[in-house]
Amino acid sequence: MAVSIKEFIEGLPKAELHLHIEGSFEPELMFEIAQRNKKEIRFNSVEEVKEAYNFSNLQDFLDIYYEGMNVLTTEQDYYDLTWAYISKVYLENVIHTEIMFDPQGHTDRGIPFDTVINGIDRALKDAQTKLGMTTVLIMSFLRHLDEESAFKTLEDGLKHRDKIMAIGLDSSELGNPPSKFERVYKTAKEAGFKLVAHAGEEGPAEYVWEALNLLDIDRLDHGNRCLEDEKLVAELAKLKMGLTVCPLSNLKLCVVDDLKKHPLRTMLEKGLKPSINSDDPAYFGGHMNNNYLATAEALDLTKKELATIAKISFETSFLSDFQKEENIKLIDDYLATNS
Ligand code: HPA
Ligand code: ZN
């Protein structure tokens, strides 16, 4: 008997390439950690927290996102946060994940960089040894802060070079173009980091050009607004640039007003390489399978198209060519036996 689209998605091997670990912080764990650290939060219940998750743009969300992470203090907190995410997506057949963290969201509150990264890294190592997952860690700079702060963070990251594969750029996009971090990215590239950056989520196509030409990115986070510029689309297609698309995030942050109008299908038709990701699952209504399913239903995606998107998630990952091929073979086998 043919499996349903939902079952097909649940069993589909996939990679997550756009996930802010602080955005996976569920209110239940937030209360637990607040209590053990004797920290106040302004909400009285999990329900109250969830009611506050109504956003009309990126900044609305960021304000509450930075507030939420304020309770994280000890290495164990960062381990628990990361392990909670890993345990969740492991059950969704996410076999590879590339997660971002925002060091400045912690170091600016006086939490040592080492505390943050050691907790996250320990959970990622456990994901590898206990669950057989592969993982990558991406250190993101907060673009609303200045270049000096990014350089300081890069210096901290260099002391943990073995734990970090790539650097990224997130937070408030409008008014903080990629050009602001051109020199930081140049230094990071020289140090051998892979480079990603959020661009074209709220910002114009011009910001995506800057991410390509000035930052020399290896992968683009979001990128929705590239579709406003034909030449840019052609360039991204030529480069086989991965676009880490986040459908439920786009809906929650009003980047699209209806998932039926989501640009993912158009991106595929234009020869781009979009993957499906959750961004900040605790805030936007779900992890990977919810994102796949909501998008499949809204855009009428077939099993074959969903398998293509999952293949793109490996193809545009930072895995080795051998690992990419192995994972893509898994998807071909899966499609052959489950269509
Ligand atoms: N955009 C920019 N910054 C972010 C996001 C996002 O979607 N999530 C967490 N930080
Ligand atoms: Zn993001």
mmCIF file of C-alpha atoms and ligand atoms in Angstrom:
data_model
loop_
_atom_site.group_PDB
_atom_site.id
_atom_site.type_symbol
_atom_site.label_atom_id
_atom_site.label_comp_id
_atom_site.label_asym_id
_atom_site.label_seq_id
_atom_site.Cartn_x
_atom_site.Cartn_y
_atom_site.Cartn_z
ATOM 1 C CA MET A 1 0.000 0.000 0.000
ATOM 2 C CA ALA A 2 1.265 3.483 -0.849
ATOM 3 C CA VAL A 3 2.414 5.508 2.150
ATOM 4 C CA SER A 4 0.830 8.899 2.840
ATOM 5 C CA ILE A 5 2.809 12.095 2.255
ATOM 6 C CA LYS A 6 3.048 12.503 6.029
ATOM 7 C CA GLU A 7 4.495 9.012 6.496
ATOM 8 C CA PHE A 8 6.794 9.532 3.540
ATOM 9 C CA ILE A 9 8.186 12.721 5.114
ATOM 10 C CA GLU A 10 8.575 11.077 8.519
ATOM 11 C CA GLY A 11 10.728 8.305 7.116
ATOM 12 C CA LEU A 12 12.675 10.413 4.637
ATOM 13 C CA PRO A 13 16.372 10.771 5.580
ATOM 14 C CA LYS A 14 17.164 14.482 5.641
ATOM 15 C CA ALA A 15 19.674 17.131 6.701
ATOM 16 C CA GLU A 16 18.927 20.330 8.578
ATOM 17 C CA LEU A 17 21.120 23.242 7.477
ATOM 18 C CA HIS A 18 19.499 26.270 9.092
ATOM 19 C CA LEU A 19 18.826 25.995 12.809
ATOM 20 C CA HIS A 20 19.600 28.476 15.564
ATOM 21 C CA ILE A 21 20.132 26.357 18.651
ATOM 22 C CA GLU A 22 18.815 29.191 20.847
ATOM 23 C CA GLY A 23 15.675 29.138 18.691
ATOM 24 C CA SER A 24 15.052 25.506 19.634
ATOM 25 C CA PHE A 25 14.627 26.516 23.305
ATOM 26 C CA GLU A 26 11.188 25.182 24.277
ATOM 27 C CA PRO A 27 9.310 27.087 27.026
ATOM 28 C CA GLU A 28 9.156 23.961 29.226
ATOM 29 C CA LEU A 29 12.955 23.699 29.321
ATOM 30 C CA MET A 30 13.212 27.488 29.686
ATOM 31 C CA PHE A 31 11.189 27.331 32.916
ATOM 32 C CA GLU A 32 13.204 24.371 34.206
ATOM 33 C CA ILE A 33 16.547 26.092 33.578
ATOM 34 C CA ALA A 34 15.297 29.438 34.937
ATOM 35 C CA GLN A 35 14.261 27.710 38.137
ATOM 36 C CA ARG A 36 17.534 25.874 38.705
ATOM 37 C CA ASN A 37 19.516 29.061 37.988
ATOM 38 C CA LYS A 38 17.157 31.143 40.164
ATOM 39 C CA LYS A 39 16.483 33.509 37.266
ATOM 40 C CA GLU A 40 13.265 35.449 36.794
ATOM 41 C CA ILE A 41 11.211 35.246 33.628
ATOM 42 C CA ARG A 42 8.367 37.638 33.001
ATOM 43 C CA PHE A 43 5.864 34.910 32.114
ATOM 44 C CA ASN A 44 3.901 32.813 34.575
ATOM 45 C CA SER A 45 3.281 29.732 32.489
ATOM 46 C CA VAL A 46 4.247 27.884 29.328
ATOM 47 C CA GLU A 47 0.883 28.902 27.843
ATOM 48 C CA GLU A 48 1.593 32.572 28.527
ATOM 49 C CA VAL A 49 4.953 32.273 26.785
ATOM 50 C CA LYS A 50 3.388 30.653 23.753
ATOM 51 C CA GLU A 51 0.748 33.367 23.544
ATOM 52 C CA ALA A 52 3.540 35.932 23.252
ATOM 53 C CA TYR A 53 4.856 34.209 20.112
ATOM 54 C CA ASN A 54 2.960 36.379 17.660
ATOM 55 C CA PHE A 55 5.262 38.310 15.421
ATOM 56 C CA SER A 56 4.728 40.834 12.687
ATOM 57 C CA ASN A 57 8.343 40.983 11.512
ATOM 58 C CA LEU A 58 11.863 39.724 12.238
ATOM 59 C CA GLN A 59 12.638 42.325 14.923
ATOM 60 C CA ASP A 60 9.489 41.444 16.878
ATOM 61 C CA PHE A 61 10.742 37.891 17.089
ATOM 62 C CA LEU A 62 14.364 38.781 17.828
ATOM 63 C CA ASP A 63 13.368 40.829 20.887
ATOM 64 C CA ILE A 64 11.732 37.816 22.518
ATOM 65 C CA TYR A 65 14.392 35.393 21.226
ATOM 66 C CA TYR A 66 17.199 37.307 22.993
ATOM 67 C CA GLU A 67 15.084 37.552 26.129
ATOM 68 C CA GLY A 68 14.479 33.793 26.120
ATOM 69 C CA MET A 69 18.159 32.888 25.955
ATOM 70 C CA ASN A 70 18.948 35.066 29.005
ATOM 71 C CA VAL A 71 18.375 32.193 31.439
ATOM 72 C CA LEU A 72 21.141 30.055 29.882
ATOM 73 C CA THR A 73 24.105 30.190 32.237
ATOM 74 C CA THR A 74 26.041 26.977 32.857
ATOM 75 C CA GLU A 75 27.745 24.525 30.524
ATOM 76 C CA GLN A 76 25.067 21.997 31.459
ATOM 77 C CA ASP A 77 22.361 24.447 30.300
ATOM 78 C CA TYR A 78 23.949 24.581 26.842
ATOM 79 C CA TYR A 79 24.297 20.812 26.802
ATOM 80 C CA ASP A 80 20.636 20.327 27.780
ATOM 81 C CA LEU A 81 19.459 22.841 25.174
ATOM 82 C CA THR A 82 21.423 21.124 22.412
ATOM 83 C CA TRP A 83 20.607 17.597 23.521
ATOM 84 C CA ALA A 84 16.878 18.427 23.615
ATOM 85 C CA TYR A 85 17.113 19.534 19.965
ATOM 86 C CA ILE A 86 19.142 16.494 18.918
ATOM 87 C CA SER A 87 16.777 14.037 20.636
ATOM 88 C CA LYS A 88 13.840 15.635 18.870
ATOM 89 C CA VAL A 89 15.195 15.683 15.308
ATOM 90 C CA TYR A 90 16.764 12.235 15.612
ATOM 91 C CA LEU A 91 13.203 10.883 15.826
ATOM 92 C CA GLU A 92 12.355 12.829 12.650
ATOM 93 C CA ASN A 93 15.036 11.048 10.608
ATOM 94 C CA VAL A 94 17.309 14.067 10.490
ATOM 95 C CA ILE A 95 20.568 12.178 10.053
ATOM 96 C CA HIS A 96 22.791 15.226 9.608
ATOM 97 C CA THR A 97 22.467 18.684 11.145
ATOM 98 C CA GLU A 98 24.395 21.937 10.826
ATOM 99 C CA ILE A 99 23.458 24.145 13.735
ATOM 100 C CA MET A 100 24.185 27.807 14.421
ATOM 101 C CA PHE A 101 24.819 29.470 17.739
ATOM 102 C CA ASP A 102 24.994 33.181 18.606
ATOM 103 C CA PRO A 103 27.996 33.599 20.957
ATOM 104 C CA GLN A 104 27.396 37.319 21.420
ATOM 105 C CA GLY A 105 23.917 36.605 22.806
ATOM 106 C CA HIS A 106 25.744 34.988 25.729
ATOM 107 C CA THR A 107 29.148 36.635 26.031
ATOM 108 C CA ASP A 108 27.502 40.102 26.119
ATOM 109 C CA ARG A 109 25.729 38.932 29.319
ATOM 110 C CA GLY A 110 28.995 37.812 30.870
ATOM 111 C CA ILE A 111 28.796 34.100 30.048
ATOM 112 C CA PRO A 112 32.254 32.866 28.983
ATOM 113 C CA PHE A 113 32.543 31.733 25.352
ATOM 114 C CA ASP A 114 34.070 28.444 26.561
ATOM 115 C CA THR A 115 31.020 27.634 28.707
ATOM 116 C CA VAL A 116 28.712 28.048 25.725
ATOM 117 C CA ILE A 117 30.718 26.131 23.162
ATOM 118 C CA ASN A 118 31.794 23.322 25.470
ATOM 119 C CA GLY A 119 28.186 22.543 26.399
ATOM 120 C CA ILE A 120 26.987 22.608 22.786
ATOM 121 C CA ASP A 121 29.963 20.626 21.530
ATOM 122 C CA ARG A 122 29.547 17.882 24.146
ATOM 123 C CA ALA A 123 25.951 17.324 23.047
ATOM 124 C CA LEU A 124 26.984 17.242 19.375
ATOM 125 C CA LYS A 125 29.682 14.668 20.178
ATOM 126 C CA ASP A 126 27.024 12.571 21.960
ATOM 127 C CA ALA A 127 24.796 12.875 18.875
ATOM 128 C CA GLN A 128 27.638 11.343 16.866
ATOM 129 C CA THR A 129 28.686 8.597 19.256
ATOM 130 C CA LYS A 130 25.328 7.633 20.776
ATOM 131 C CA LEU A 131 22.991 8.199 17.828
ATOM 132 C CA GLY A 132 25.255 7.937 14.782
ATOM 133 C CA MET A 133 24.313 11.394 13.509
ATOM 134 C CA THR A 134 26.745 13.713 11.750
ATOM 135 C CA THR A 135 26.891 17.329 12.900
ATOM 136 C CA VAL A 136 28.466 20.668 12.016
ATOM 137 C CA LEU A 137 28.678 23.766 14.210
ATOM 138 C CA ILE A 138 28.349 27.259 12.715
ATOM 139 C CA MET A 139 29.278 30.333 14.768
ATOM 140 C CA SER A 140 27.066 33.293 13.852
ATOM 141 C CA PHE A 141 27.767 36.986 14.306
ATOM 142 C CA LEU A 142 24.968 39.324 15.387
ATOM 143 C CA ARG A 143 24.840 41.870 12.576
ATOM 144 C CA HIS A 144 23.231 44.614 14.706
ATOM 145 C CA LEU A 145 26.486 44.707 16.702
ATOM 146 C CA ASP A 146 29.641 46.275 15.329
ATOM 147 C CA GLU A 147 32.608 44.897 13.440
ATOM 148 C CA GLU A 148 34.847 45.083 16.494
ATOM 149 C CA SER A 149 32.540 42.795 18.443
ATOM 150 C CA ALA A 150 32.472 40.324 15.534
ATOM 151 C CA PHE A 151 36.284 40.333 15.386
ATOM 152 C CA LYS A 152 36.457 39.678 19.123
ATOM 153 C CA THR A 153 34.051 36.758 18.703
ATOM 154 C CA LEU A 154 36.072 35.401 15.799
ATOM 155 C CA GLU A 155 39.149 35.492 18.028
ATOM 156 C CA ASP A 156 37.266 33.445 20.653
ATOM 157 C CA GLY A 157 36.140 31.024 17.947
ATOM 158 C CA LEU A 158 39.677 30.544 16.687
ATOM 159 C CA LYS A 159 40.593 29.075 20.076
ATOM 160 C CA HIS A 160 37.992 26.371 19.355
ATOM 161 C CA ARG A 161 38.823 25.910 15.694
ATOM 162 C CA ASP A 162 38.410 22.124 16.014
ATOM 163 C CA LYS A 163 34.752 22.488 17.060
ATOM 164 C CA ILE A 164 33.576 25.088 14.528
ATOM 165 C CA MET A 165 33.355 24.495 10.790
ATOM 166 C CA ALA A 166 31.694 27.659 9.522
ATOM 167 C CA ILE A 167 30.749 31.202 10.403
ATOM 168 C CA GLY A 168 27.418 32.895 9.774
ATOM 169 C CA LEU A 169 25.606 36.218 10.044
ATOM 170 C CA ASP A 170 22.164 36.687 11.595
ATOM 171 C CA SER A 171 19.909 39.064 13.584
ATOM 172 C CA SER A 172 18.362 42.329 12.298
ATOM 173 C CA GLU A 173 18.958 42.399 8.551
ATOM 174 C CA LEU A 174 17.561 45.757 7.416
ATOM 175 C CA GLY A 175 20.166 48.479 7.896
ATOM 176 C CA ASN A 176 22.918 45.935 8.579
ATOM 177 C CA PRO A 177 24.121 44.874 5.110
ATOM 178 C CA PRO A 178 26.721 42.142 4.584
ATOM 179 C CA SER A 179 29.278 44.821 3.585
ATOM 180 C CA LYS A 180 29.534 45.754 7.282
ATOM 181 C CA PHE A 181 31.345 42.438 7.862
ATOM 182 C CA GLU A 182 33.465 42.179 4.724
ATOM 183 C CA ARG A 183 36.767 42.291 6.641
ATOM 184 C CA VAL A 184 35.599 39.813 9.293
ATOM 185 C CA TYR A 185 34.623 37.330 6.577
ATOM 186 C CA LYS A 186 37.935 37.796 4.799
ATOM 187 C CA THR A 187 39.799 36.946 8.003
ATOM 188 C CA ALA A 188 37.524 33.974 8.679
ATOM 189 C CA LYS A 189 38.078 32.650 5.158
ATOM 190 C CA GLU A 190 41.835 32.907 5.620
ATOM 191 C CA ALA A 191 41.446 30.850 8.798
ATOM 192 C CA GLY A 192 39.744 28.147 6.728
ATOM 193 C CA PHE A 193 36.138 28.523 7.884
ATOM 194 C CA LYS A 194 33.239 27.832 5.538
ATOM 195 C CA LEU A 195 31.062 30.906 5.143
ATOM 196 C CA VAL A 196 27.302 31.339 5.300
ATOM 197 C CA ALA A 197 25.150 34.444 5.826
ATOM 198 C CA HIS A 198 21.483 35.347 6.196
ATOM 199 C CA ALA A 199 20.498 37.588 3.292
ATOM 200 C CA GLY A 200 17.310 38.339 1.387
ATOM 201 C CA GLU A 201 15.011 37.345 4.251
ATOM 202 C CA GLU A 202 13.760 40.904 4.820
ATOM 203 C CA GLY A 203 16.637 42.643 3.076
ATOM 204 C CA PRO A 204 16.714 43.392 -0.676
ATOM 205 C CA ALA A 205 18.360 41.409 -3.474
ATOM 206 C CA GLU A 206 21.268 43.850 -3.218
ATOM 207 C CA TYR A 207 22.178 42.314 0.154
ATOM 208 C CA VAL A 208 22.371 38.885 -1.501
ATOM 209 C CA TRP A 209 24.741 40.327 -4.128
ATOM 210 C CA GLU A 210 26.877 41.679 -1.288
ATOM 211 C CA ALA A 211 26.892 38.312 0.451
ATOM 212 C CA LEU A 212 28.129 36.727 -2.789
ATOM 213 C CA ASN A 213 30.578 39.368 -3.954
ATOM 214 C CA LEU A 214 31.900 40.848 -0.711
ATOM 215 C CA LEU A 215 31.584 37.979 1.770
ATOM 216 C CA ASP A 216 32.230 35.162 -0.724
ATOM 217 C CA ILE A 217 29.694 32.871 0.931
ATOM 218 C CA ASP A 218 29.519 29.118 0.384
ATOM 219 C CA ARG A 219 25.802 28.968 1.222
ATOM 220 C CA LEU A 220 22.958 31.449 1.555
ATOM 221 C CA ASP A 221 20.540 31.479 4.509
ATOM 222 C CA HIS A 222 16.962 32.246 3.376
ATOM 223 C CA GLY A 223 17.588 34.189 0.142
ATOM 224 C CA ASN A 224 13.862 34.581 -0.642
ATOM 225 C CA ARG A 225 14.202 38.041 -2.159
ATOM 226 C CA CYS A 226 16.747 36.907 -4.755
ATOM 227 C CA LEU A 227 13.715 36.210 -6.938
ATOM 228 C CA GLU A 228 13.277 39.948 -7.431
ATOM 229 C CA ASP A 229 16.449 40.021 -9.547
ATOM 230 C CA GLU A 230 16.716 37.759 -12.624
ATOM 231 C CA LYS A 231 20.464 38.228 -12.952
ATOM 232 C CA LEU A 232 20.955 37.251 -9.344
ATOM 233 C CA VAL A 233 18.858 34.118 -9.793
ATOM 234 C CA ALA A 234 20.991 33.159 -12.809
ATOM 235 C CA GLU A 235 24.169 33.740 -10.812
ATOM 236 C CA LEU A 236 22.973 31.666 -7.839
ATOM 237 C CA ALA A 237 21.934 28.855 -10.201
ATOM 238 C CA LYS A 238 25.297 28.969 -11.948
ATOM 239 C CA LEU A 239 27.119 28.759 -8.611
ATOM 240 C CA LYS A 240 24.836 25.872 -7.473
ATOM 241 C CA MET A 241 24.450 27.922 -4.294
ATOM 242 C CA GLY A 242 22.435 26.259 -1.538
ATOM 243 C CA LEU A 243 19.555 28.331 -0.180
ATOM 244 C CA THR A 244 18.511 27.274 3.319
ATOM 245 C CA VAL A 245 14.828 28.069 3.091
ATOM 246 C CA CYS A 246 12.641 28.120 6.237
ATOM 247 C CA PRO A 247 8.941 28.007 5.301
ATOM 248 C CA LEU A 248 7.247 28.148 8.740
ATOM 249 C CA SER A 249 9.671 30.863 9.824
ATOM 250 C CA ASN A 250 8.756 32.861 6.710
ATOM 251 C CA LEU A 251 5.094 32.503 7.591
ATOM 252 C CA LYS A 252 5.497 33.430 11.280
ATOM 253 C CA LEU A 253 7.686 36.462 10.494
ATOM 254 C CA CYS A 254 5.363 37.633 7.712
ATOM 255 C CA VAL A 255 7.984 37.206 4.993
ATOM 256 C CA VAL A 256 5.109 35.436 3.204
ATOM 257 C CA ASP A 257 1.458 35.935 4.157
ATOM 258 C CA ASP A 258 0.345 32.486 3.002
ATOM 259 C CA LEU A 259 2.380 29.286 2.589
ATOM 260 C CA LYS A 260 0.590 28.751 -0.720
ATOM 261 C CA LYS A 261 2.549 31.784 -1.959
ATOM 262 C CA HIS A 262 5.859 30.464 -0.677
ATOM 263 C CA PRO A 263 8.629 30.791 -3.309
ATOM 264 C CA LEU A 264 10.122 27.313 -2.800
ATOM 265 C CA ARG A 265 8.535 25.775 -5.895
ATOM 266 C CA THR A 266 9.559 28.769 -8.018
ATOM 267 C CA MET A 267 13.107 28.413 -6.713
ATOM 268 C CA LEU A 268 13.201 24.768 -7.845
ATOM 269 C CA GLU A 269 11.759 25.654 -11.247
ATOM 270 C CA LYS A 270 14.426 28.305 -11.740
ATOM 271 C CA GLY A 271 17.203 25.803 -11.101
ATOM 272 C CA LEU A 272 18.075 27.015 -7.604
ATOM 273 C CA LYS A 273 19.012 24.690 -4.729
ATOM 274 C CA PRO A 274 16.590 25.264 -1.855
ATOM 275 C CA SER A 275 16.492 23.005 1.193
ATOM 276 C CA ILE A 276 13.747 22.983 3.857
ATOM 277 C CA ASN A 277 14.756 23.930 7.415
ATOM 278 C CA SER A 278 13.181 24.977 10.702
ATOM 279 C CA ASP A 279 15.207 28.108 11.692
ATOM 280 C CA ASP A 280 13.788 28.549 15.216
ATOM 281 C CA PRO A 281 11.446 25.585 15.785
ATOM 282 C CA ALA A 282 10.380 26.491 19.334
ATOM 283 C CA TYR A 283 9.083 29.836 18.085
ATOM 284 C CA PHE A 284 7.768 29.074 14.601
ATOM 285 C CA GLY A 285 5.590 26.001 14.976
ATOM 286 C CA GLY A 286 7.701 22.959 14.550
ATOM 287 C CA HIS A 287 10.773 21.068 13.527
ATOM 288 C CA MET A 288 11.747 19.620 10.171
ATOM 289 C CA ASN A 289 8.824 17.294 9.519
ATOM 290 C CA ASN A 290 6.289 20.028 10.251
ATOM 291 C CA ASN A 291 8.109 22.295 7.823
ATOM 292 C CA TYR A 292 8.227 19.603 5.125
ATOM 293 C CA LEU A 293 4.587 18.669 5.609
ATOM 294 C CA ALA A 294 3.171 22.211 5.736
ATOM 295 C CA THR A 295 5.123 23.103 2.583
ATOM 296 C CA ALA A 296 4.161 19.891 0.776
ATOM 297 C CA GLU A 297 0.484 20.538 1.507
ATOM 298 C CA ALA A 298 0.581 24.223 0.578
ATOM 299 C CA LEU A 299 2.544 23.749 -2.659
ATOM 300 C CA ASP A 300 1.285 20.288 -3.601
ATOM 301 C CA LEU A 301 4.752 18.798 -3.612
ATOM 302 C CA THR A 302 5.052 15.197 -4.789
ATOM 303 C CA LYS A 303 7.106 12.516 -3.042
ATOM 304 C CA LYS A 304 9.663 12.802 -5.816
ATOM 305 C CA GLU A 305 9.923 16.567 -5.297
ATOM 306 C CA LEU A 306 10.281 16.097 -1.544
ATOM 307 C CA ALA A 307 13.034 13.552 -2.157
ATOM 308 C CA THR A 308 14.748 16.073 -4.467
ATOM 309 C CA ILE A 309 14.639 18.688 -1.703
ATOM 310 C CA ALA A 310 16.069 16.201 0.807
ATOM 311 C CA LYS A 311 18.837 15.368 -1.678
ATOM 312 C CA ILE A 312 19.590 19.081 -2.009
ATOM 313 C CA SER A 313 19.916 19.254 1.778
ATOM 314 C CA PHE A 314 22.841 16.809 1.584
ATOM 315 C CA GLU A 315 24.278 18.145 -1.660
ATOM 316 C CA THR A 316 24.516 21.681 -0.209
ATOM 317 C CA SER A 317 25.731 20.539 3.224
ATOM 318 C CA PHE A 318 29.325 20.727 4.448
ATOM 319 C CA LEU A 319 29.710 16.940 4.448
ATOM 320 C CA SER A 320 32.485 15.340 2.388
ATOM 321 C CA ASP A 321 31.666 14.278 -1.181
ATOM 322 C CA PHE A 322 31.707 10.659 -0.051
ATOM 323 C CA GLN A 323 29.229 11.299 2.775
ATOM 324 C CA LYS A 324 26.998 13.295 0.431
ATOM 325 C CA GLU A 325 26.891 10.427 -2.052
ATOM 326 C CA GLU A 326 26.118 7.864 0.650
ATOM 327 C CA ASN A 327 23.222 9.923 1.983
ATOM 328 C CA ILE A 328 21.830 10.665 -1.475
ATOM 329 C CA LYS A 329 21.883 6.924 -2.188
ATOM 330 C CA LEU A 330 19.819 6.387 0.967
ATOM 331 C CA ILE A 331 17.190 8.754 -0.425
ATOM 332 C CA ASP A 332 17.143 7.053 -3.836
ATOM 333 C CA ASP A 333 16.578 3.693 -2.116
ATOM 334 C CA TYR A 334 13.928 5.176 0.120
ATOM 335 C CA LEU A 335 12.052 6.705 -2.825
ATOM 336 C CA ALA A 336 12.253 3.454 -4.784
ATOM 337 C CA THR A 337 10.591 1.498 -1.995
ATOM 338 C CA ASN A 338 8.120 4.118 -0.688
ATOM 339 C CA SER A 339 6.505 5.860 -3.640
HETATM 340 N N1 HPA B 1 16.862 35.767 10.839
HETATM 341 C C1 HPA B 1 17.825 36.499 11.379
HETATM 342 N N2 HPA B 1 18.332 36.242 12.578
HETATM 343 C C2 HPA B 1 17.869 35.209 13.261
HETATM 344 C C3 HPA B 1 16.881 34.409 12.747
HETATM 345 C C4 HPA B 1 16.354 34.702 11.461
HETATM 346 O O1 HPA B 1 15.451 34.038 10.901
HETATM 347 N N3 HPA B 1 16.643 33.466 13.687
HETATM 348 C C5 HPA B 1 17.491 33.681 14.715
HETATM 349 N N4 HPA B 1 18.233 34.738 14.458
HETATM 350 ZN ZN ZN B 2 17.926 31.999 10.652
#
